[in-house]
Coordinates of C-alpha atoms in Angstrom, one line a residue:
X1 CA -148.7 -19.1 88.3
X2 CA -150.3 -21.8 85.7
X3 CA -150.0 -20.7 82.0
X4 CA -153.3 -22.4 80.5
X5 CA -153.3 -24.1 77.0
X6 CA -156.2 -23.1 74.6
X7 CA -158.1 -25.5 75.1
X8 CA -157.7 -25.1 78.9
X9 CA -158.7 -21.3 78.3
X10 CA -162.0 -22.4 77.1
X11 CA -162.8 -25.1 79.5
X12 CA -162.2 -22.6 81.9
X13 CA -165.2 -20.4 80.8
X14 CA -167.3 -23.0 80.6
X15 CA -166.6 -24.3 84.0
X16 CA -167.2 -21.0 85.3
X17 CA -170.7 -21.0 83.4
X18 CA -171.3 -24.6 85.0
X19 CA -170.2 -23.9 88.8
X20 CA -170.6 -20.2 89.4
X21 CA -172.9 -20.8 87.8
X22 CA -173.4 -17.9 85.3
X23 CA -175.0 -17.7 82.0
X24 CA -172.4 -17.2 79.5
X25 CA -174.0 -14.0 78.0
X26 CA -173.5 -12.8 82.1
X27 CA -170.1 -13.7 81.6
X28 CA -169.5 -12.3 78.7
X29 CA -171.2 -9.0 79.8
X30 CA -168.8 -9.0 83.2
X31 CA -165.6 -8.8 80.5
X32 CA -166.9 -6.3 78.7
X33 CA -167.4 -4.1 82.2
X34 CA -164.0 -4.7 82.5
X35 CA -162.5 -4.1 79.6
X36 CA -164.4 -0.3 79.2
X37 CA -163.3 0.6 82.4
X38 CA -160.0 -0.5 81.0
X39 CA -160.7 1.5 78.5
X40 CA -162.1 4.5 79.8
X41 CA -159.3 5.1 82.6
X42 CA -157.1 5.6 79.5
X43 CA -159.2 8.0 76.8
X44 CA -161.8 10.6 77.7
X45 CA -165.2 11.0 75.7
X46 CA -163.6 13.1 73.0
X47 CA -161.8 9.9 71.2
X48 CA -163.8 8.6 68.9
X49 CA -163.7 4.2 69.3
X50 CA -163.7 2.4 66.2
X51 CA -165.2 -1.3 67.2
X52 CA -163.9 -3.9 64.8
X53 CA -166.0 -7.3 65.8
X54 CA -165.6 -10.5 64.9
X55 CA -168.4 -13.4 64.3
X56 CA -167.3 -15.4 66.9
X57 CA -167.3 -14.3 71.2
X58 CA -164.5 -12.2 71.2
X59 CA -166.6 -10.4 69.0
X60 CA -169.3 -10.2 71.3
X61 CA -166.7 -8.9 73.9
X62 CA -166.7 -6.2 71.5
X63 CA -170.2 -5.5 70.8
X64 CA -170.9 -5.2 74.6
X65 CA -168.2 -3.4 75.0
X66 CA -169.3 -0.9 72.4
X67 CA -173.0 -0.3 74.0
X68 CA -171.1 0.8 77.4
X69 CA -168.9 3.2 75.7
X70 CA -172.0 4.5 74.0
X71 CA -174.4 4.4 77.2
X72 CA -171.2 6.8 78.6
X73 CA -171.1 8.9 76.3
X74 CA -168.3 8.0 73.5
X75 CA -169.3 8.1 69.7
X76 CA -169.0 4.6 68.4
X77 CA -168.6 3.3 65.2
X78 CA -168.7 -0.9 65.0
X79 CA -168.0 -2.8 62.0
X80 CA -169.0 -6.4 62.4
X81 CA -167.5 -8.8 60.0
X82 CA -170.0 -11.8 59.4
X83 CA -169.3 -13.6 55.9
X84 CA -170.6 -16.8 57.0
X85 CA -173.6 -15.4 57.7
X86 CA -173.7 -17.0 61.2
X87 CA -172.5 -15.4 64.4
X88 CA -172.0 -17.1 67.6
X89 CA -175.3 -17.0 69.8
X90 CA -173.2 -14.3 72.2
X91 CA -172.3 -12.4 69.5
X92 CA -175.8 -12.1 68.1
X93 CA -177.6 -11.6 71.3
X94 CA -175.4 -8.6 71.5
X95 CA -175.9 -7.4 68.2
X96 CA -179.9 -7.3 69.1
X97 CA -178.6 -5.0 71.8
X98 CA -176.5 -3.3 70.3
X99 CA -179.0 -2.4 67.4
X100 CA -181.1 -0.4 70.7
X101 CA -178.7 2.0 71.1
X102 CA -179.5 5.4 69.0
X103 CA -176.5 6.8 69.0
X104 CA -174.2 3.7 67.8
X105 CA -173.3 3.4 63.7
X106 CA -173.3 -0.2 63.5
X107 CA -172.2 -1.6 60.2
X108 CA -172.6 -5.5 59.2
X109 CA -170.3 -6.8 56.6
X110 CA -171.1 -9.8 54.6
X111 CA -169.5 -9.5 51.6
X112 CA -167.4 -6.3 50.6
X113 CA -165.7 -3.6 52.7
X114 CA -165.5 -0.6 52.9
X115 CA -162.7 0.5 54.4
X116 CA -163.7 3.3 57.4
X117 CA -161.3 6.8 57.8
X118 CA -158.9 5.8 60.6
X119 CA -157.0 8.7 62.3
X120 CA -154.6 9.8 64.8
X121 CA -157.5 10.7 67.1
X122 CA -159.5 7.6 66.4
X123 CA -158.6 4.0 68.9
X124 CA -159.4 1.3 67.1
X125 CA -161.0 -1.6 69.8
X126 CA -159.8 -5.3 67.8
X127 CA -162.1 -8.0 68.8
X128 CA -162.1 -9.4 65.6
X129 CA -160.8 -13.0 67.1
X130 CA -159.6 -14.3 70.4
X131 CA -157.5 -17.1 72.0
X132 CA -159.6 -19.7 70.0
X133 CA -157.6 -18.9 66.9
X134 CA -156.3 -21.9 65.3
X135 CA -154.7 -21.1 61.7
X136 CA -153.1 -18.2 60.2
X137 CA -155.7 -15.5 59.5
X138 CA -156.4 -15.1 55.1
X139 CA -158.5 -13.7 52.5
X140 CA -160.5 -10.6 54.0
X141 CA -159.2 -10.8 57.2
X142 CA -156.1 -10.4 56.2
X143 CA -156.8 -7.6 54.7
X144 CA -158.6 -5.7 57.5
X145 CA -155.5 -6.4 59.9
X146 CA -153.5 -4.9 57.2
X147 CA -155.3 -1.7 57.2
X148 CA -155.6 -1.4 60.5
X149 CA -152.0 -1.8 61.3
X150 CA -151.2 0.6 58.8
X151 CA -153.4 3.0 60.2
X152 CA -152.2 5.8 62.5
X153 CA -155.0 5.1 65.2
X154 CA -154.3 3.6 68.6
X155 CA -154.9 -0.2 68.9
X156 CA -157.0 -1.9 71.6
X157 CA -157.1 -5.1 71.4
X158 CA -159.4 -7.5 73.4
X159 CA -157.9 -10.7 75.3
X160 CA -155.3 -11.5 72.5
X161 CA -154.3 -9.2 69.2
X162 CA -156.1 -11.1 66.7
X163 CA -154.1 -13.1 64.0
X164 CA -151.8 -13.8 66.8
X165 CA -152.5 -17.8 68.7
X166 CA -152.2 -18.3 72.0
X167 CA -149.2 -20.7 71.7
X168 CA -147.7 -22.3 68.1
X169 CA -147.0 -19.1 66.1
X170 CA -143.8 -20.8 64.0
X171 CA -145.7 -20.5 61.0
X172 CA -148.3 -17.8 61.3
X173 CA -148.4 -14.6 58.9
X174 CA -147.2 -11.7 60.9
X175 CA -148.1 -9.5 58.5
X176 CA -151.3 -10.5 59.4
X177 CA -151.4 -10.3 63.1
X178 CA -152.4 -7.2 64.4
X179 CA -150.1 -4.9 66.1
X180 CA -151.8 -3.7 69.4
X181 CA -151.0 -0.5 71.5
X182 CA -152.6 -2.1 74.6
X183 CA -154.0 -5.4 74.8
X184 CA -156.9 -6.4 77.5
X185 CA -156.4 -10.2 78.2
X186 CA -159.0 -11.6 80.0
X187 CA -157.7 -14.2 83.3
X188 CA -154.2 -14.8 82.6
X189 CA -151.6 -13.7 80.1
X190 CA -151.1 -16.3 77.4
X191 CA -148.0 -18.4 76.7
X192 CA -147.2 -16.8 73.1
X193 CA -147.1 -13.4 75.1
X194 CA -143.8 -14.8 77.1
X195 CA -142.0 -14.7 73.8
X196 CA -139.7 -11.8 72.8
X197 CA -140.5 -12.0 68.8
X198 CA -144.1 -10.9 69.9
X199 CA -143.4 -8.3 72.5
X200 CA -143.8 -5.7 69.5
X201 CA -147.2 -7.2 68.7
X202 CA -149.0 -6.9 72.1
X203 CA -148.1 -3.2 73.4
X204 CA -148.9 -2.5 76.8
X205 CA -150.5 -6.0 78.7
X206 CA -153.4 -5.4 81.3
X207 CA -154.8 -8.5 82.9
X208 CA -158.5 -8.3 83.6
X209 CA -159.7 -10.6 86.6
X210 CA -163.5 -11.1 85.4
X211 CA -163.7 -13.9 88.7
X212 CA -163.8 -16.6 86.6
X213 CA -164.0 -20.1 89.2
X214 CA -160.5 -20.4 91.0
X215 CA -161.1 -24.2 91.3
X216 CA -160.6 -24.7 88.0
X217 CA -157.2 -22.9 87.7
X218 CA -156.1 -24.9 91.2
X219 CA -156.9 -28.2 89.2
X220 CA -155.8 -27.5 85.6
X221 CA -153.0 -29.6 84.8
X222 CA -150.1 -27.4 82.7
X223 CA -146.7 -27.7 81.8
X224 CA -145.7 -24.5 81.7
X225 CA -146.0 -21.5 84.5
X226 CA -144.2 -18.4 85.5
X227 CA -142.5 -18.5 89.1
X228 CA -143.5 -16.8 92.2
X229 CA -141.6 -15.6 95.0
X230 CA -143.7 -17.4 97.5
X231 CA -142.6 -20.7 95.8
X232 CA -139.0 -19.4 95.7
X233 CA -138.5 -18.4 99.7
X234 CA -139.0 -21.7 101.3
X235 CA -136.2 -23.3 98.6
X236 CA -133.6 -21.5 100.5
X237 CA -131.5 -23.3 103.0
X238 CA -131.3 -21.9 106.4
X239 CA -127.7 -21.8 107.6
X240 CA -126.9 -23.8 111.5
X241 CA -125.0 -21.6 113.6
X242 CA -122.4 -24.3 114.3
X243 CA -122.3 -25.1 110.4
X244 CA -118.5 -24.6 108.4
X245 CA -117.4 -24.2 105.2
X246 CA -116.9 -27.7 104.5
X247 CA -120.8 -28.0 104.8
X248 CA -121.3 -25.5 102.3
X249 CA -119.7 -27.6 99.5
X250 CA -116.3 -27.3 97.1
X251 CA -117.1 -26.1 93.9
X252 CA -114.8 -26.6 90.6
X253 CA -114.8 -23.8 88.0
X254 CA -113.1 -24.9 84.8
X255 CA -113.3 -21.3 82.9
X256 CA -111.5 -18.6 81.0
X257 CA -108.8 -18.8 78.2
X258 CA -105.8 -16.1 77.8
X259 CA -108.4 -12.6 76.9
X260 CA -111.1 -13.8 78.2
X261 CA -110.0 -14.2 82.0
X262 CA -113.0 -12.1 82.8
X263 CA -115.9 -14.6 82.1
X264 CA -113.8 -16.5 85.3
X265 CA -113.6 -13.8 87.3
X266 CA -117.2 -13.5 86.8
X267 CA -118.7 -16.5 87.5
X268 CA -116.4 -17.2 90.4
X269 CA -117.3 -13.9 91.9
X270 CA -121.0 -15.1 92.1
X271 CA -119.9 -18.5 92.9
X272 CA -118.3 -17.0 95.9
X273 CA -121.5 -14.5 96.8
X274 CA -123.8 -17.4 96.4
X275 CA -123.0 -19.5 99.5
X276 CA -120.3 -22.1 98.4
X277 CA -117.7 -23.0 100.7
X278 CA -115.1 -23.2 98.8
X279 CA -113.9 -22.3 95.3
X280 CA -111.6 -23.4 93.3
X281 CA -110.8 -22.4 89.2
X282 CA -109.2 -24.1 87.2
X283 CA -107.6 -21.6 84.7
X284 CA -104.7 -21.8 82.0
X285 CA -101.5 -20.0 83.7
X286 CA -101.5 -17.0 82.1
X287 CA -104.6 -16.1 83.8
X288 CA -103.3 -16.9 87.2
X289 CA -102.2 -13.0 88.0
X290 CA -105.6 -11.7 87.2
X291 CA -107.3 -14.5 89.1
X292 CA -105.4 -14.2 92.1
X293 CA -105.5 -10.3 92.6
X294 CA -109.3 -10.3 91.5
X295 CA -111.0 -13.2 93.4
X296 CA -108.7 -13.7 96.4
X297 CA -111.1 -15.8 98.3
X298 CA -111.2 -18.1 95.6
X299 CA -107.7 -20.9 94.8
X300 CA -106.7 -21.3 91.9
X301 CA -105.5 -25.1 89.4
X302 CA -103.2 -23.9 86.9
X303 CA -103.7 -25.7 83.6
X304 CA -100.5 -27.8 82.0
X305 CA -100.9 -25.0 79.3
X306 CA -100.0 -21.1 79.0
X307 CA -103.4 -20.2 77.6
X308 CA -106.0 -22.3 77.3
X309 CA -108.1 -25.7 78.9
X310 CA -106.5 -28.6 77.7
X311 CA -106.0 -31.1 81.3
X312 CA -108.8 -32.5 82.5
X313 CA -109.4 -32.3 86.3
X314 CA -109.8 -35.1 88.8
X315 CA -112.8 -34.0 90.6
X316 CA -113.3 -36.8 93.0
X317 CA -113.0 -33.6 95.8
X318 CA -115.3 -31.7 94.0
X319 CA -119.2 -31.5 95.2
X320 CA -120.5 -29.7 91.7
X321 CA -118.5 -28.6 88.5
X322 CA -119.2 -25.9 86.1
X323 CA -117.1 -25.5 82.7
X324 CA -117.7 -23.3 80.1
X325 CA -117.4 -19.4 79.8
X326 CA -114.6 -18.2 78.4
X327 CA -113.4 -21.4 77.6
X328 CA -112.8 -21.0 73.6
X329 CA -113.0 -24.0 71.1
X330 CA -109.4 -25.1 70.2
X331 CA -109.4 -28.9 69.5
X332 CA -107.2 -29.6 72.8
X333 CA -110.4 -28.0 74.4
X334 CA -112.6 -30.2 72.8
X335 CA -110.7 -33.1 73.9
X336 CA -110.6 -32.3 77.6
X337 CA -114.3 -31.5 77.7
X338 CA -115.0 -34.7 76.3
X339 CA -112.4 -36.0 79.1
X340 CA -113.8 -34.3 81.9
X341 CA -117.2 -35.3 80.9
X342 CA -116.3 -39.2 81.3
X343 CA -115.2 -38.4 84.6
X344 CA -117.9 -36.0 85.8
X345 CA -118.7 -38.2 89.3
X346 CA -122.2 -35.9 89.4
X347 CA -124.3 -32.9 87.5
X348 CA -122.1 -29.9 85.9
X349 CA -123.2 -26.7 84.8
X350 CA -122.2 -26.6 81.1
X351 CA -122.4 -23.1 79.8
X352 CA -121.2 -21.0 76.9
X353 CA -118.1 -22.4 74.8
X354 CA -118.9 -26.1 76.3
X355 CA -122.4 -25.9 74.6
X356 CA -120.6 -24.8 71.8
X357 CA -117.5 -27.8 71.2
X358 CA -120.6 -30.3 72.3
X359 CA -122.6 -28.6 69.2
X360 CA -119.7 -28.9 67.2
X361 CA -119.5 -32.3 68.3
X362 CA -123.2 -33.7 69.3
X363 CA -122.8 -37.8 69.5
X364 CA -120.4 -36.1 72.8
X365 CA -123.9 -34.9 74.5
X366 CA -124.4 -38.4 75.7
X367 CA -121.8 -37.9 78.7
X368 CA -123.4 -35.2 79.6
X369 CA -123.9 -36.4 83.1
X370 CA -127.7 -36.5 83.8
X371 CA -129.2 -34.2 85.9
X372 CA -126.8 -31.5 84.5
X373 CA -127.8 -27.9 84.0
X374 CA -127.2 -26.6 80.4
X375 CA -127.9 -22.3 80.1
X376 CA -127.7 -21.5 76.6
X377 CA -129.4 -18.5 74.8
X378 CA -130.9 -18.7 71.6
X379 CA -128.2 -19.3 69.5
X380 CA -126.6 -21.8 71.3
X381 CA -129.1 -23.8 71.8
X382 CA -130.4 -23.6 67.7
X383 CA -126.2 -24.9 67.5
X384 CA -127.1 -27.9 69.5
X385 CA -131.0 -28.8 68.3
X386 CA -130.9 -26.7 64.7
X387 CA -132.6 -23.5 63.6
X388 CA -135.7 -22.7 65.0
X389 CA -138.5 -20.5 63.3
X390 CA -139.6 -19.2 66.9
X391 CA -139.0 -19.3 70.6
X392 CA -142.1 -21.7 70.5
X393 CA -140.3 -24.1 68.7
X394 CA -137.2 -23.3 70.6
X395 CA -138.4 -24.7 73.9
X396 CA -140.3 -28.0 72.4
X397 CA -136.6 -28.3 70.7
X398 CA -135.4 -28.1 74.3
X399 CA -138.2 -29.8 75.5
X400 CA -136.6 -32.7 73.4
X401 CA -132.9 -32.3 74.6
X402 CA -133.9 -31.7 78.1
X403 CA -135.8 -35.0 77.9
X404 CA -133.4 -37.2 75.9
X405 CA -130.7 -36.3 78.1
X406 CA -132.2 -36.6 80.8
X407 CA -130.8 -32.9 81.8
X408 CA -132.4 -28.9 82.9
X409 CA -132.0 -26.3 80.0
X410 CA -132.1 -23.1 80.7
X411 CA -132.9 -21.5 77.9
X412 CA -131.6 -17.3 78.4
X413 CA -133.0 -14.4 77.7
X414 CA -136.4 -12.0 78.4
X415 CA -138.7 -14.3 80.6
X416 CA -135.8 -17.0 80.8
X417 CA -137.3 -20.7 80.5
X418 CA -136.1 -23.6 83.0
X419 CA -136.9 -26.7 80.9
X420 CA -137.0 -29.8 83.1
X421 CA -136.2 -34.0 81.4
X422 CA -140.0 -34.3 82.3
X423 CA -140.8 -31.2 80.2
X424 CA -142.2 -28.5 82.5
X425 CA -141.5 -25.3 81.7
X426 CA -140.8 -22.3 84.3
X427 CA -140.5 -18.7 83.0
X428 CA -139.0 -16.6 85.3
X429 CA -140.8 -12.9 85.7
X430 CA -137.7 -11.5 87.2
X431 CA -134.6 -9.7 85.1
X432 CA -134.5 -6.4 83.0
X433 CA -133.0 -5.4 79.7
X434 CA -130.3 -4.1 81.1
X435 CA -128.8 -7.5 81.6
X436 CA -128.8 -7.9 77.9
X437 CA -124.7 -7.4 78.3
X438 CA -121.8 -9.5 78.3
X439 CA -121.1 -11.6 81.0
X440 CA -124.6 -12.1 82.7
X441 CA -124.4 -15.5 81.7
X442 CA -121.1 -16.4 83.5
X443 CA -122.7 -14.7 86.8
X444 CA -125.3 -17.0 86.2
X445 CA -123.4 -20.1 85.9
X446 CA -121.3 -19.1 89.0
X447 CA -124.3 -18.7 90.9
X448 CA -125.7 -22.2 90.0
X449 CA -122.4 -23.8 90.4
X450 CA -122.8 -22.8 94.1
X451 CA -126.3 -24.0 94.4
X452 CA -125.3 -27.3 93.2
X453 CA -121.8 -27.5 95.6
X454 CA -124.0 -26.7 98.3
X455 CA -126.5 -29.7 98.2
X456 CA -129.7 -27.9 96.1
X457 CA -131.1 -30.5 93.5
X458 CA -130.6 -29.9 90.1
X459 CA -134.3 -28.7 90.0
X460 CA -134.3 -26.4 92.8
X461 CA -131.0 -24.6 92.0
X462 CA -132.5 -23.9 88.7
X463 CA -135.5 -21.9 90.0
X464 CA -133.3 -20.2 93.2
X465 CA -130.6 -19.8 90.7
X466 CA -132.4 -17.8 88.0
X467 CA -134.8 -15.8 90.0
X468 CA -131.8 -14.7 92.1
X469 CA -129.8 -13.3 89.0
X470 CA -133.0 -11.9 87.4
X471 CA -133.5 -9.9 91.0
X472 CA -129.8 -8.9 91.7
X473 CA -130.5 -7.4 87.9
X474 CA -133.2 -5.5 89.0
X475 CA -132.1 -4.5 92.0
X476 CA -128.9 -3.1 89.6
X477 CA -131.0 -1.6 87.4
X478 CA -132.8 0.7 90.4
X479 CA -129.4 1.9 91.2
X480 CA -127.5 2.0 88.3
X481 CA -130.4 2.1 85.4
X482 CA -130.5 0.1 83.0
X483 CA -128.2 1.3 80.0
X484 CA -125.3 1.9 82.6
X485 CA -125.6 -2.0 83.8
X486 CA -122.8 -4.4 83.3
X487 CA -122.3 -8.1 84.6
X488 CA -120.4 -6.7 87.6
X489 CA -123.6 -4.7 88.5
X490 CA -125.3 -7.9 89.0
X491 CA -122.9 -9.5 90.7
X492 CA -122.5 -6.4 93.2
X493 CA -126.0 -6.9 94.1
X494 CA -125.9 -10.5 94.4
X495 CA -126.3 -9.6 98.5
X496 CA -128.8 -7.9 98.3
X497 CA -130.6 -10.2 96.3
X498 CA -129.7 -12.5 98.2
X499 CA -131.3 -11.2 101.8
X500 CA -134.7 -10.6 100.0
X501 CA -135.3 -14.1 99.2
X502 CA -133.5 -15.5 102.5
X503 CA -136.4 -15.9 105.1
X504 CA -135.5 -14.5 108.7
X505 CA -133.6 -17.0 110.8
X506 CA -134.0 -17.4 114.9
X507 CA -131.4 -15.3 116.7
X508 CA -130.4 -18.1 119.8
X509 CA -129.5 -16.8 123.0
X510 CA -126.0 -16.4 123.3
X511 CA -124.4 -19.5 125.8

């Protein structure tokens, strides 16, 4: 699903206007149908609706919206804010209306305000601005998103909490967004609504479908989008009945330092219920016991040391590589990573303490072989690009790395982001809180490790990669809940996962 910019938010509208074609005070009346039935599924006529309008057409969403919830039988009180003295000529023609109904208080403000009783019983409907919004909200504004937030009524807003812009908030006032209970966004969630530093700001999300033209959407041309399942099926491989496990790759996992044996065990237990032929980790010896007895099906290259990485690995008869979790930063670490970098014959997955050593040490990213996958989360990722104000700035940060490097970031967390060297950016819809625990992103890496021995592209293991741990999390959480969920759970339902996305293969006659 395309995430539109704002500009492309507006063009679409007016396409619609142009090829439907619809007048645009038609259009504007069809949201406002939709968002009182939105409305009025969720409060009865004994809630009083406070209307807080804007001069602009998210204002007149609200105008019109107020004259339905009067004409069924809601008491209304709209406060339209026009200093300029000029409304848009949507938001005035439904003024005029508005001004027809007996039973509606409207109040114009032009200069001072004064501020309305807001309660406990009262919802408050925000269409004060919309997605147009290009500049921190000041002066009187300000101070009306203030009081409202500070208000104990329930917050409606319409199409986009106003304050808050549709994409670029590293430098907006939050004090001076408002903080919605539900917000009605017309067409499509916005890209600023993917981010988690927001998720407090928007409440409960309800997209409205007001039909505007499809064409547009089908040509719009966007970097970003959220992935589908129906893109996601046809990426998986079907498996030939004469096929071996020499066709289903050798993967290398370089992972785990003396305590933290577990992020190998991990990622080589997803490795190994992700399709990969064979497996082999590379470990320091201590952690051969552990290894052995927990992931038989996978051999085991025991480091020259006790206890941590510090021999590089020939992976000439290797078809992918993944290094990273676990891994710790000791300076003999640093030099093998470096090492096995230079010898990297294809893409790696570099994850965790990899990231780390390369942050520690950045003119090293440039052997990053290209195509490679890096899967940091937040913090990782500021290590390696600097600090970041927002997740905004996060992914055009990454955006830069992934391009520069010519490599896929994966940037972790809620709605994780695949960031291709060209710069489109996939969120993926699947994954639950619950994953929010240590070692999800070792089953990750295990699971793209055997994506890549097997063949996929860099791209394509990516996507099937990510959606695939964000389902076998799911599917966890249904089973488990989410508060009980550890990085095993996902890994445990790694089949499972595994058999939704896998489309149904022909059964041949037996010869």
């Amino acid at each position: 699903m395309k995430i539109l910019t704002t500009s492309q938010i507006k063009a679409w509208d007016q396409y619609t206007i142009e090829h439907e074609p619809i007048a645009s005070i038609d259009l504007m009346e069809r949201a406002a149908q939709a968002i009182t039935e939105a409305i009025t599924r969720r409060w009865d006529k004994q809630t009083p609706m406070k209307v807080f309008a804007g001069p602009g057409n998210n204002g007149g969403d609200a105008l019109a919206t107020a004259r339905m919830l009067s004409e069924r039988g809601y008491a209304v009180e709209v406060y339209l804010f026009n200093p300029t003295g000029k409304l848009s000529d949507d938001c005035a023609t439904n003024r005029e209306l508005l001004l027809l109904c007996e039973n509606v208080n409207l109040v114009e403000i032009t200069q001072s305000f004064t501020k309305p009783q807001l309660t406990e019983q009262d919802v408050v409907i925000d269409g004060l601005f919309g997605s147009g919004l290009n500049k921190p909200l000041n002066g009187g504004f300000a101070f009306v998103v203030e009081y409202i937030n500070q208000s104990p009524s329930k917050v409606v807003s319409i199409d986009i909490p106003s304050g808050l812009m549709c994409e670029d908030n590293s430098y907006n006032q939050r004090n001076y967004i408002i903080r919605a209970d539900l917000t009605l966004t017309i067409g499509q969630i916005k890209l600023s609504f993917l981010f988690p530093e927001n998720e407090s700001l928007l409440g409960e999300v309800e997209v409205l479908d007001i039909r505007l033209h499809p064409d547009f959407l089908k040509e719009a041309d966007t970097p970003f989008h959220i992935m589908e399942r129906e893109e996601i099926i046809p990426l998986v491989r079907p498996r030939r009945k004469a096929s071996h496990k020499g066709d289903y790759g050798h993967a290398l996992l370089i992972a785990g330092r003396v305590g933290m044996a577990g992020a190998s065990v991990l990622a080589a237990q997803a490795c190994l219920r992700s399709g990969v032929g064979l497996l082999t980790v590379h470990a320091p010896t201590r952690n051969n016991d552990i290894l052995q007895t927990s992931v038989p099906e996978a051999m085991v290259d025991l480091d020259e040391s006790d206890d941590f990485f510090m021999t590089p690995v020939d992976d000439d008869s290797y078809h992918a590589v993944a290094i990273g979790p676990g891994l710790g930063k000791r300076i003999e670490t640093g030099e093998a990573l470096i090492a096995q970098l230079q010898i990297a014959s294809g893409p790696m997955v570099l994850d965790a303490d990899a990231l780390n050593i390369l942050s520690q040490n950045r003119s090293w990213m440039n052997q990053i072989p290209q195509n490679s996958i890096l899967t940091p989360h937040p913090k990782e990722l500021e290590r390696m690009v600097g600090t970041c104000n927002d997740t905004y700035e996060r992914i055009t940060r990454a955006q830069e790395l992934a391009a520069k490097h010519h490599v896929y970031v994966i940037l972790k967390g809620a709605w994780t982001a695949i960031i291709s060297p060209k710069g489109h950016v996939a969120f993926n819809p699947t994954g639950n809180p619950g994953m929010a625990t240590g070692g999800s992103g070792d089953v990750l890496t295990g699971i793209l490790l055997a994506l890549l021995a097997q063949g996929y592209s860099a791209a394509n293991a990516c996507r099937l990669g990510v959606y695939v741990h964000g389902l076998a999390g799911d599917l966890a959480a249904e089973t488990e809940g989410q508060i009980a969920m550890t990085a095993g759970s996902i890994v445990r339902h790694l089949p499972e996962a595994w058999k939704q996305v896998c489309q149904p293969q022909t059964n041949h006659a037996n010869i």
